[in-house]
Short mmCIF file of C-alpha atoms and ligand atoms in Angstrom, two decimals:
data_model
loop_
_atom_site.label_atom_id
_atom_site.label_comp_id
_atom_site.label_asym_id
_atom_site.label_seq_id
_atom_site.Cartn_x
_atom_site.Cartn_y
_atom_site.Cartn_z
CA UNK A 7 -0.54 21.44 5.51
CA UNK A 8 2.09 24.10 6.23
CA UNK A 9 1.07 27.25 7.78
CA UNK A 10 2.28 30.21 5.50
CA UNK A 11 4.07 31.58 8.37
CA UNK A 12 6.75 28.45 8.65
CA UNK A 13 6.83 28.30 5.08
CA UNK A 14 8.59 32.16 4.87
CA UNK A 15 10.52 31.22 7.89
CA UNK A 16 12.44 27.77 6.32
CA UNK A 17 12.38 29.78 2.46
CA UNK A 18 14.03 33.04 4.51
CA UNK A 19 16.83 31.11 6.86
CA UNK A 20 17.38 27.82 4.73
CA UNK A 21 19.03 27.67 0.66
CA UNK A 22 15.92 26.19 -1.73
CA UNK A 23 17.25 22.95 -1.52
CA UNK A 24 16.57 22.25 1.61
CA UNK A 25 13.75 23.90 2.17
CA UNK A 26 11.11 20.20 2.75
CA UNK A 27 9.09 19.72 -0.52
CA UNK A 28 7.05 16.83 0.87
CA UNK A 29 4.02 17.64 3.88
CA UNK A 30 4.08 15.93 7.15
CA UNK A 31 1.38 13.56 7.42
CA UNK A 32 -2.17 14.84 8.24
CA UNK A 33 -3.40 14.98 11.68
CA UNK A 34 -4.80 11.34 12.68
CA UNK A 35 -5.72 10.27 16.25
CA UNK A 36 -4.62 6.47 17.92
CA UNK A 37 -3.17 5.90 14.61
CA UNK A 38 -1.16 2.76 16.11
CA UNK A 39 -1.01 -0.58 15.01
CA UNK A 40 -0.82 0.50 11.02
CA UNK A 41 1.63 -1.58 9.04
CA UNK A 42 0.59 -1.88 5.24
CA UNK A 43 -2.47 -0.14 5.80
CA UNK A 44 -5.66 -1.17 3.67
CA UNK A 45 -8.41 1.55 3.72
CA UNK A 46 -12.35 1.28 2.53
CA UNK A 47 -15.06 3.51 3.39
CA UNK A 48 -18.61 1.38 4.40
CA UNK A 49 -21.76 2.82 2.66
CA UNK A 50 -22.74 4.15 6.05
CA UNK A 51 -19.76 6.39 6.44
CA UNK A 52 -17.47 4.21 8.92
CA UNK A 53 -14.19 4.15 7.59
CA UNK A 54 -12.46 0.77 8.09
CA UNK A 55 -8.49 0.07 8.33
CA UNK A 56 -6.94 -3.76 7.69
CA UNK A 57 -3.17 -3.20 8.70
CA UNK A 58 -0.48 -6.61 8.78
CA UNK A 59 -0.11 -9.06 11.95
CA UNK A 60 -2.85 -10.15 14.32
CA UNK A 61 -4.59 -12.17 11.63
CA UNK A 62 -5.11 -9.05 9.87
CA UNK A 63 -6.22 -6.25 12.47
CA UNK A 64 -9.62 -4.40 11.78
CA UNK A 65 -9.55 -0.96 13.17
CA UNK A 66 -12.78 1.60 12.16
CA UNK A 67 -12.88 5.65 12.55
CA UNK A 68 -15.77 7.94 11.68
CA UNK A 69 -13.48 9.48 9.44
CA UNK A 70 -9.16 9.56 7.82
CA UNK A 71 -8.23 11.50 10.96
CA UNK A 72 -8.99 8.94 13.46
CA UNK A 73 -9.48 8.31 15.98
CA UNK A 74 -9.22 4.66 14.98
CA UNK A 75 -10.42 2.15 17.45
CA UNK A 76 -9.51 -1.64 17.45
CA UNK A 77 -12.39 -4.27 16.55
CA UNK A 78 -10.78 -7.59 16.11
CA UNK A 79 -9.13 -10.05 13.56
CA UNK A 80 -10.30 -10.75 9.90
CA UNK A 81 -9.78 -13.93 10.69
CA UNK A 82 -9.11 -14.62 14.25
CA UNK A 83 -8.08 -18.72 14.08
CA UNK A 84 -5.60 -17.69 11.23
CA UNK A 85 -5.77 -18.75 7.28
CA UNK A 86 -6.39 -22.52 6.25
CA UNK A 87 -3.39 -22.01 4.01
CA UNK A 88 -0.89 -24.90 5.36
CA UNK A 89 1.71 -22.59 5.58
CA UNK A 90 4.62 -21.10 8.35
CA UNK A 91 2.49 -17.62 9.20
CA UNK A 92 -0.23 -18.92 8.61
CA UNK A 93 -1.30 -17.19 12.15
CA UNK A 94 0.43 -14.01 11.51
CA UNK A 95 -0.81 -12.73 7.94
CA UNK A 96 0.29 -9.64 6.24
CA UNK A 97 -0.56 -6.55 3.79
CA UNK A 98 -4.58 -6.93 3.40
CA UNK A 99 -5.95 -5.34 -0.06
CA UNK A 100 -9.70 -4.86 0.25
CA UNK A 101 -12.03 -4.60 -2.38
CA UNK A 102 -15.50 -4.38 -2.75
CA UNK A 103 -17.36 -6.39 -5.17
CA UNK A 104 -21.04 -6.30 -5.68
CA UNK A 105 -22.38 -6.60 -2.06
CA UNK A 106 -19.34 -8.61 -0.98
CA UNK A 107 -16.13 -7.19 0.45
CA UNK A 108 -12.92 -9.06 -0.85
CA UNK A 109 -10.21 -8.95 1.36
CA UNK A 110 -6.97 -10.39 0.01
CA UNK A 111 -3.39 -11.20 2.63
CA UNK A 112 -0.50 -12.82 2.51
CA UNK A 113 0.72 -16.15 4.58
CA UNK A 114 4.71 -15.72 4.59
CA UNK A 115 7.53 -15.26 7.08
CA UNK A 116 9.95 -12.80 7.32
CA UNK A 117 13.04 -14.11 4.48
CA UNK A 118 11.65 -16.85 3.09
CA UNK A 119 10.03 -17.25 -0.29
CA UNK A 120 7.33 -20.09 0.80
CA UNK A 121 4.26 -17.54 0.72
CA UNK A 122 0.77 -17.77 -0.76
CA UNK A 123 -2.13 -15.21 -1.26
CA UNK A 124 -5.16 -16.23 0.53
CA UNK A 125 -8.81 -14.36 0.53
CA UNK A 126 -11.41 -13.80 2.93
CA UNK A 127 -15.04 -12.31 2.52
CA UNK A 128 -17.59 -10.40 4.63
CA UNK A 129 -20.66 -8.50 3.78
CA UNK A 130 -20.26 -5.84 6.34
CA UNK A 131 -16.53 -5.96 7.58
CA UNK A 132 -17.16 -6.11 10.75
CA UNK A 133 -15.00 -8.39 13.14
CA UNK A 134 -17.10 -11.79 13.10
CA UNK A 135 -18.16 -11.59 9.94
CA UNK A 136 -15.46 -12.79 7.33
CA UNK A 137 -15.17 -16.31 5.66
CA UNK A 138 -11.90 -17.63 5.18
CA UNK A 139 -12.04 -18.76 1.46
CA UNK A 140 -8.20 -19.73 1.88
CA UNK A 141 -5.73 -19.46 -1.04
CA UNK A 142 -6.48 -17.51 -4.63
CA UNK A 143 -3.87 -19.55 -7.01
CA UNK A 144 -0.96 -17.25 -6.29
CA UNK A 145 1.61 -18.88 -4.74
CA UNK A 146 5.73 -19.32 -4.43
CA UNK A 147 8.55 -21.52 -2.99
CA UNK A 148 11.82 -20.78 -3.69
CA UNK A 149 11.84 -22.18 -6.88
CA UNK A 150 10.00 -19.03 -8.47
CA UNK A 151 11.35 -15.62 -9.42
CA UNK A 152 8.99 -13.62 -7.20
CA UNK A 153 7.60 -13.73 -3.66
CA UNK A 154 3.73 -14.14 -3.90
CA UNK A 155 2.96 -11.51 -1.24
CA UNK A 156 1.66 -8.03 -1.08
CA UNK A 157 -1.58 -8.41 -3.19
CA UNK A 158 -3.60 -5.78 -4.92
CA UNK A 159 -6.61 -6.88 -7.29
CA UNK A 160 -7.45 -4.25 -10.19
CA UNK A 161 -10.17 -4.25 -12.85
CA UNK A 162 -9.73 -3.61 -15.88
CA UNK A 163 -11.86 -1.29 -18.01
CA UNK A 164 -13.32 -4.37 -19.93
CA UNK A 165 -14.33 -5.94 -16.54
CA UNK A 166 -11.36 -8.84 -16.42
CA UNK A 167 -9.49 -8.70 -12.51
CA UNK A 168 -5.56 -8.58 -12.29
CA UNK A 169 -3.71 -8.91 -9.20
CA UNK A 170 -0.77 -6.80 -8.99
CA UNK A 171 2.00 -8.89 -6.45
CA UNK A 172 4.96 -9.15 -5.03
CA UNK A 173 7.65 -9.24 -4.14
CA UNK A 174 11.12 -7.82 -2.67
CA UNK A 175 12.26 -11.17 -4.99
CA UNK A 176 12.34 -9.56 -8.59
CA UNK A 177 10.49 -6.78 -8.49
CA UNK A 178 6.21 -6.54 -9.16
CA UNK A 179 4.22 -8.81 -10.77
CA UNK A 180 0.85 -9.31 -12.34
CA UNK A 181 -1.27 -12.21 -12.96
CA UNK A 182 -5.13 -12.49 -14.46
CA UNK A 183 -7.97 -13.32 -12.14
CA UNK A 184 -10.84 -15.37 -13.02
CA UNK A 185 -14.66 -13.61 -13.11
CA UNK A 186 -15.45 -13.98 -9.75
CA UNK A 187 -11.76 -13.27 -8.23
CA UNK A 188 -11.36 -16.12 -5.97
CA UNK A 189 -8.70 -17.49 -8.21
CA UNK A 190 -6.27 -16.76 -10.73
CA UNK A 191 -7.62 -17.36 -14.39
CA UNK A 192 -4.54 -19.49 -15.01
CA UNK A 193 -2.62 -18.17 -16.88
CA UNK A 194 1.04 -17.22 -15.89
CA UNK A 195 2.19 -14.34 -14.17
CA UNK A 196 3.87 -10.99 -15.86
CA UNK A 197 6.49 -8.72 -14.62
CA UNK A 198 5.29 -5.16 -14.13
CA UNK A 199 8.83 -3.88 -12.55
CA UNK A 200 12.38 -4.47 -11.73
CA UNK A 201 15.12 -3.05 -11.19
CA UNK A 202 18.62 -4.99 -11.33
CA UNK A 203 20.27 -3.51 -9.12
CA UNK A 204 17.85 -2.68 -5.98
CA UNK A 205 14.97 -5.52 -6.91
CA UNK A 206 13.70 -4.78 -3.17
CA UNK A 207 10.15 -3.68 -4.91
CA UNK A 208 6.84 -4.61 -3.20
CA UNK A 209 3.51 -3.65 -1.97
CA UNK A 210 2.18 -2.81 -5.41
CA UNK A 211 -0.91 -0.43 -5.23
CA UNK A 212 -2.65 0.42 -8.35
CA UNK A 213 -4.75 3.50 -9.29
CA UNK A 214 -6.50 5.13 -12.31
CA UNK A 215 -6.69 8.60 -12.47
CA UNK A 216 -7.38 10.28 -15.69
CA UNK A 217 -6.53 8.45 -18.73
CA UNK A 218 -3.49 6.75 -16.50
CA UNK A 219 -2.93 3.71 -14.55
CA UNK A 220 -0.36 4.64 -11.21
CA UNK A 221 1.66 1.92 -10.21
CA UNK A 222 2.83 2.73 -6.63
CA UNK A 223 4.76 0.94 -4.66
CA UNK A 224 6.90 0.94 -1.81
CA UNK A 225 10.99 0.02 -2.53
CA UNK A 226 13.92 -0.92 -0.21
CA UNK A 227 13.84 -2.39 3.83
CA UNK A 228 10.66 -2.43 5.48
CA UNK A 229 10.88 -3.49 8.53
CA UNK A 230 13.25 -3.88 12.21
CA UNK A 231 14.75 -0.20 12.05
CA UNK A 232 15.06 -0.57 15.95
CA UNK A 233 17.44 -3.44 15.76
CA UNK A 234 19.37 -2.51 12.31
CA UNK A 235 18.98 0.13 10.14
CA UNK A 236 19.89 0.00 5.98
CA UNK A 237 22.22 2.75 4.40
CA UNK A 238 20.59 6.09 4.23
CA UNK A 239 18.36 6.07 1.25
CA UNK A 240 17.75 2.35 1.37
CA UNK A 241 14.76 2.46 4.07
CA UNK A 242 11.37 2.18 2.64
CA UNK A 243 10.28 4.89 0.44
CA UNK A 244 7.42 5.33 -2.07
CA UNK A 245 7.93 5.13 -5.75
CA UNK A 246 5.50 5.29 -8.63
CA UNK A 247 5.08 4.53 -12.74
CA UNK A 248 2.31 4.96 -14.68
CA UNK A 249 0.94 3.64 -18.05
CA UNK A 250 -2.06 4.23 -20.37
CA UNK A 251 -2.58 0.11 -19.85
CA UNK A 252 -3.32 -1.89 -17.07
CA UNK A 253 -0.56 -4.64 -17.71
CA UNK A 254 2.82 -3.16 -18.54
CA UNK A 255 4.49 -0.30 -20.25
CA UNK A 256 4.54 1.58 -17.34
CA UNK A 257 7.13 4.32 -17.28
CA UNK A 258 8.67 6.64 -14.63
CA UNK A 259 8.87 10.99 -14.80
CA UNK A 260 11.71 10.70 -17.32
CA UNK A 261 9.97 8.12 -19.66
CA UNK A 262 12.49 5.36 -18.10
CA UNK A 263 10.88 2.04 -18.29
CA UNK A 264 9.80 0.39 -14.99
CA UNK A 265 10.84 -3.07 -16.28
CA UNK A 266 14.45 -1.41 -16.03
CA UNK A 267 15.23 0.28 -12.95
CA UNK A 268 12.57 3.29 -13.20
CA UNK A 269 10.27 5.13 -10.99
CA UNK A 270 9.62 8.19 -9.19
CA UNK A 271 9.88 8.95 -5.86
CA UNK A 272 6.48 9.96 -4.21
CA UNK A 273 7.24 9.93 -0.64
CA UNK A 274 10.73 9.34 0.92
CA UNK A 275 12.28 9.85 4.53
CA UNK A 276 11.82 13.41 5.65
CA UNK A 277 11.31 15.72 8.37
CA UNK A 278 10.46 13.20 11.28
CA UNK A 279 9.02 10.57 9.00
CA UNK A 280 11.08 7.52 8.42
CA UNK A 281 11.13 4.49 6.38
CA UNK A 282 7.62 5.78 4.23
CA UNK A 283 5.32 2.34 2.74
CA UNK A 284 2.95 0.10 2.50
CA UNK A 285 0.81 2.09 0.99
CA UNK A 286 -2.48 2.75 -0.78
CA UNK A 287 -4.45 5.68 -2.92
CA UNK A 288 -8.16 6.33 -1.93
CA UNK A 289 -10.15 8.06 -3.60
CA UNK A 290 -12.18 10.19 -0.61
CA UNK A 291 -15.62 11.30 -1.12
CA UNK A 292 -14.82 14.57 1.42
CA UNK A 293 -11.19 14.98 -0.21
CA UNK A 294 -10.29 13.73 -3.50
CA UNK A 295 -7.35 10.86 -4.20
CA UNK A 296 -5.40 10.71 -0.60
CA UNK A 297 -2.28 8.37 -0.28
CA UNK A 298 -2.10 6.59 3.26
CA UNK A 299 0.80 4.65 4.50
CA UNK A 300 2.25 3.21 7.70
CA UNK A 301 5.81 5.53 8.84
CA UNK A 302 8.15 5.44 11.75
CA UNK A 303 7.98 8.80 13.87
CA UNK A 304 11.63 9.11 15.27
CA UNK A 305 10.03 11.47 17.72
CA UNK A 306 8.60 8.08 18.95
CA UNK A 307 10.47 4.84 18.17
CA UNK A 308 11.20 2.92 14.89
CA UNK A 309 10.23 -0.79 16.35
CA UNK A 310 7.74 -2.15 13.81
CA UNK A 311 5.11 -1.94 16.30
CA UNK A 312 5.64 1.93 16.79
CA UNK A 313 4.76 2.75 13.33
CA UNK A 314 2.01 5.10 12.61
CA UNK A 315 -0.77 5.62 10.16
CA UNK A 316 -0.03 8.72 8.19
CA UNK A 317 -1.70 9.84 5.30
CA UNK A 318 -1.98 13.25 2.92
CA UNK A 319 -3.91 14.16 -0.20
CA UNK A 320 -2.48 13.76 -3.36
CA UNK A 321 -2.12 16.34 -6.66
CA UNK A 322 -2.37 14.69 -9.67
CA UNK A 323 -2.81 18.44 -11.83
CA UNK A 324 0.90 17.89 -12.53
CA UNK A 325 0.60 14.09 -14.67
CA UNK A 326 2.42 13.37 -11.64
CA UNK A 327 1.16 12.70 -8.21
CA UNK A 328 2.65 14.85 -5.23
CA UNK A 329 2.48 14.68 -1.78
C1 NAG B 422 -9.39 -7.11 -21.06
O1 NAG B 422 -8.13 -6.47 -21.24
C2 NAG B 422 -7.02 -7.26 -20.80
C3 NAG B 422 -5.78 -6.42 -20.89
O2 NAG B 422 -5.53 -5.94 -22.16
C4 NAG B 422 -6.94 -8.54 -21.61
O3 NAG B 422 -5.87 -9.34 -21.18
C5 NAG B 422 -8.25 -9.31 -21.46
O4 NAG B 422 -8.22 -10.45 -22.25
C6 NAG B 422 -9.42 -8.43 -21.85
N1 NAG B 422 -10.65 -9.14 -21.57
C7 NAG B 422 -11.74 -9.03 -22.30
C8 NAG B 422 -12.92 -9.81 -21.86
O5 NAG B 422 -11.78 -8.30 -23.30
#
């Protein structure tokens, strides 16, 4: 939040167009260890974080602000999905479903399009307690259009799961989930967005607020800022579309279709925050809708394993969510 006094100071000195429009992220303690961040309050109040790497690292807080302490793995001897990364695993999604948490990752390595979308369960979340169930149906070698990473299961209003996916390959995807979403319903997969000439779109993270569906996402180079860094603009930054329906028509601030180069930026670069992603909208029970995400401080370091948990609330009173 910015203190009123800072605000007259940068509107006084600076012209209006510099003046930052987006807030720094919110105070958070040990926030380490946060790539694609996946965020679920327990019943009892303990707030737990999944985050990419380690077999999917499990990190609790008694609250958003930290400070977040390391449990374990999801699923410490790695996914039964026969696949390179299969010890690694990225981008958890967690759900919770009846009196079972779902917890969805991907099995892929950095470049290559040989991925798969596995699932593991857990009553309570705590480390020790998840059951590899192994892959969901969703899978890709190079002779598909997308990437089949970067999950994010959605119910409909009528009850029937999607999982949003993909992809930095051709944009975001969608496919239909059976009743019980261990597997795809199978039928084939849809395209939710693309854009032609930048198709670097992944970590799909749906929302409803209102009488909308918000399709964030996170566009452009994710990761290994310390060893090379993309073309200013081209670093991970957070987009979003929206649509009255769950499966497609989803349209950026200027009514341009996502399925042709649309969307509007939520959270770029700025101030010290760099390379902005991976993230998700939750709806907190102490704050209202708050959009978390995994940044590089340059005050610190942009290696992949510097990157920090940020996170802000979001205003939707606009139509439009803002940071
Ligand atoms: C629910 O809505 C989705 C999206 O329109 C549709 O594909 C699905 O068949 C519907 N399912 C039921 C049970 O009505």
């Amino acid at each position: 939040m910015m203190r009123l006094s800072i605000f007259f100071k940068a509107f006084l000195l600076l012209p209006a167009a510099t003046v930052d429009s987006y807030a720094t992220p919110e105070a958070c303690s040990t926030c380490t260890n946060a790539h694609d961040p996946s965020i679920i309050r327990r019943t009892d109040g303990t707030y737990f974080r999944f985050s990419t790497g380690g077999k999917i690292a499990i990190h609790t807080a008694p609250d958003l602000v930290g400070p977040w302490t390391y449990k374990g793995a999801v699923v410490p001897s790695g996914s039964s999905i026969n696949l390179a990364g299969n010890q690694g695993l990225w981008a958890p999604d967690v759900t919770k479903i009846g009196d079972l948490y779902y917890l969805y990752y991907s099995v892929s390595s950095f470049g290559s399009q040989n991925s798969a979308i596995g699932l593991a369960r857990s009553s309570s979340m705590d480390a020790g307690s998840w059951t590899d169930v192994g892959a969901v149906g969703v899978t890709s070698t190079s002779s598909k259009s997308y990437n089949a990473i970067d999950a994010n299961l959605v119910q409909h209003a009528n009850g029937t799961y999607f999982m949003a996916f993909g992809s930095w390959w051709n944009g975001l995807h969608m496919v239909q989930m059976s009743a019980t979403p261990k597997s795809t319903a199978g039928t084939s997969a849809f395209q939710l967005s693309y854009d032609g000439s930048d198709k670097a779109e992944e970590g799909a993270y749906m929302f409803k607020y209102g009488s909308y569906y918000y399709l964030f996402y996170s566009k452009g180079t994710c990761c290994g800022y310390d060893a090379t860094r993309p073309a200013a603009g081209k670093e991970y930054r957070i987009l979003v579309c929206r649509s009255t329906s769950l499966t497609g028509g989803f349209v950026d601030k200027s009514g341009k279709a996502c399925t042709s180069g649309g969307g509007t930026v939520v959270l770029p670069s700025h101030d010290w925050v760099y390379g902005p992603g991976g993230q998700g909208v939750y709806q907190d029970p102490r704050r209202g809708p708050v959009i978390y995400y995994h940044y590089v401080d340059t005050r610190v370091g942009y290696a992949d394993g510097q990157k920090r948990f940020g996170w802000n609330k979001l205003d939707f009173s606009s139509g439009w969510p803002v940071v």
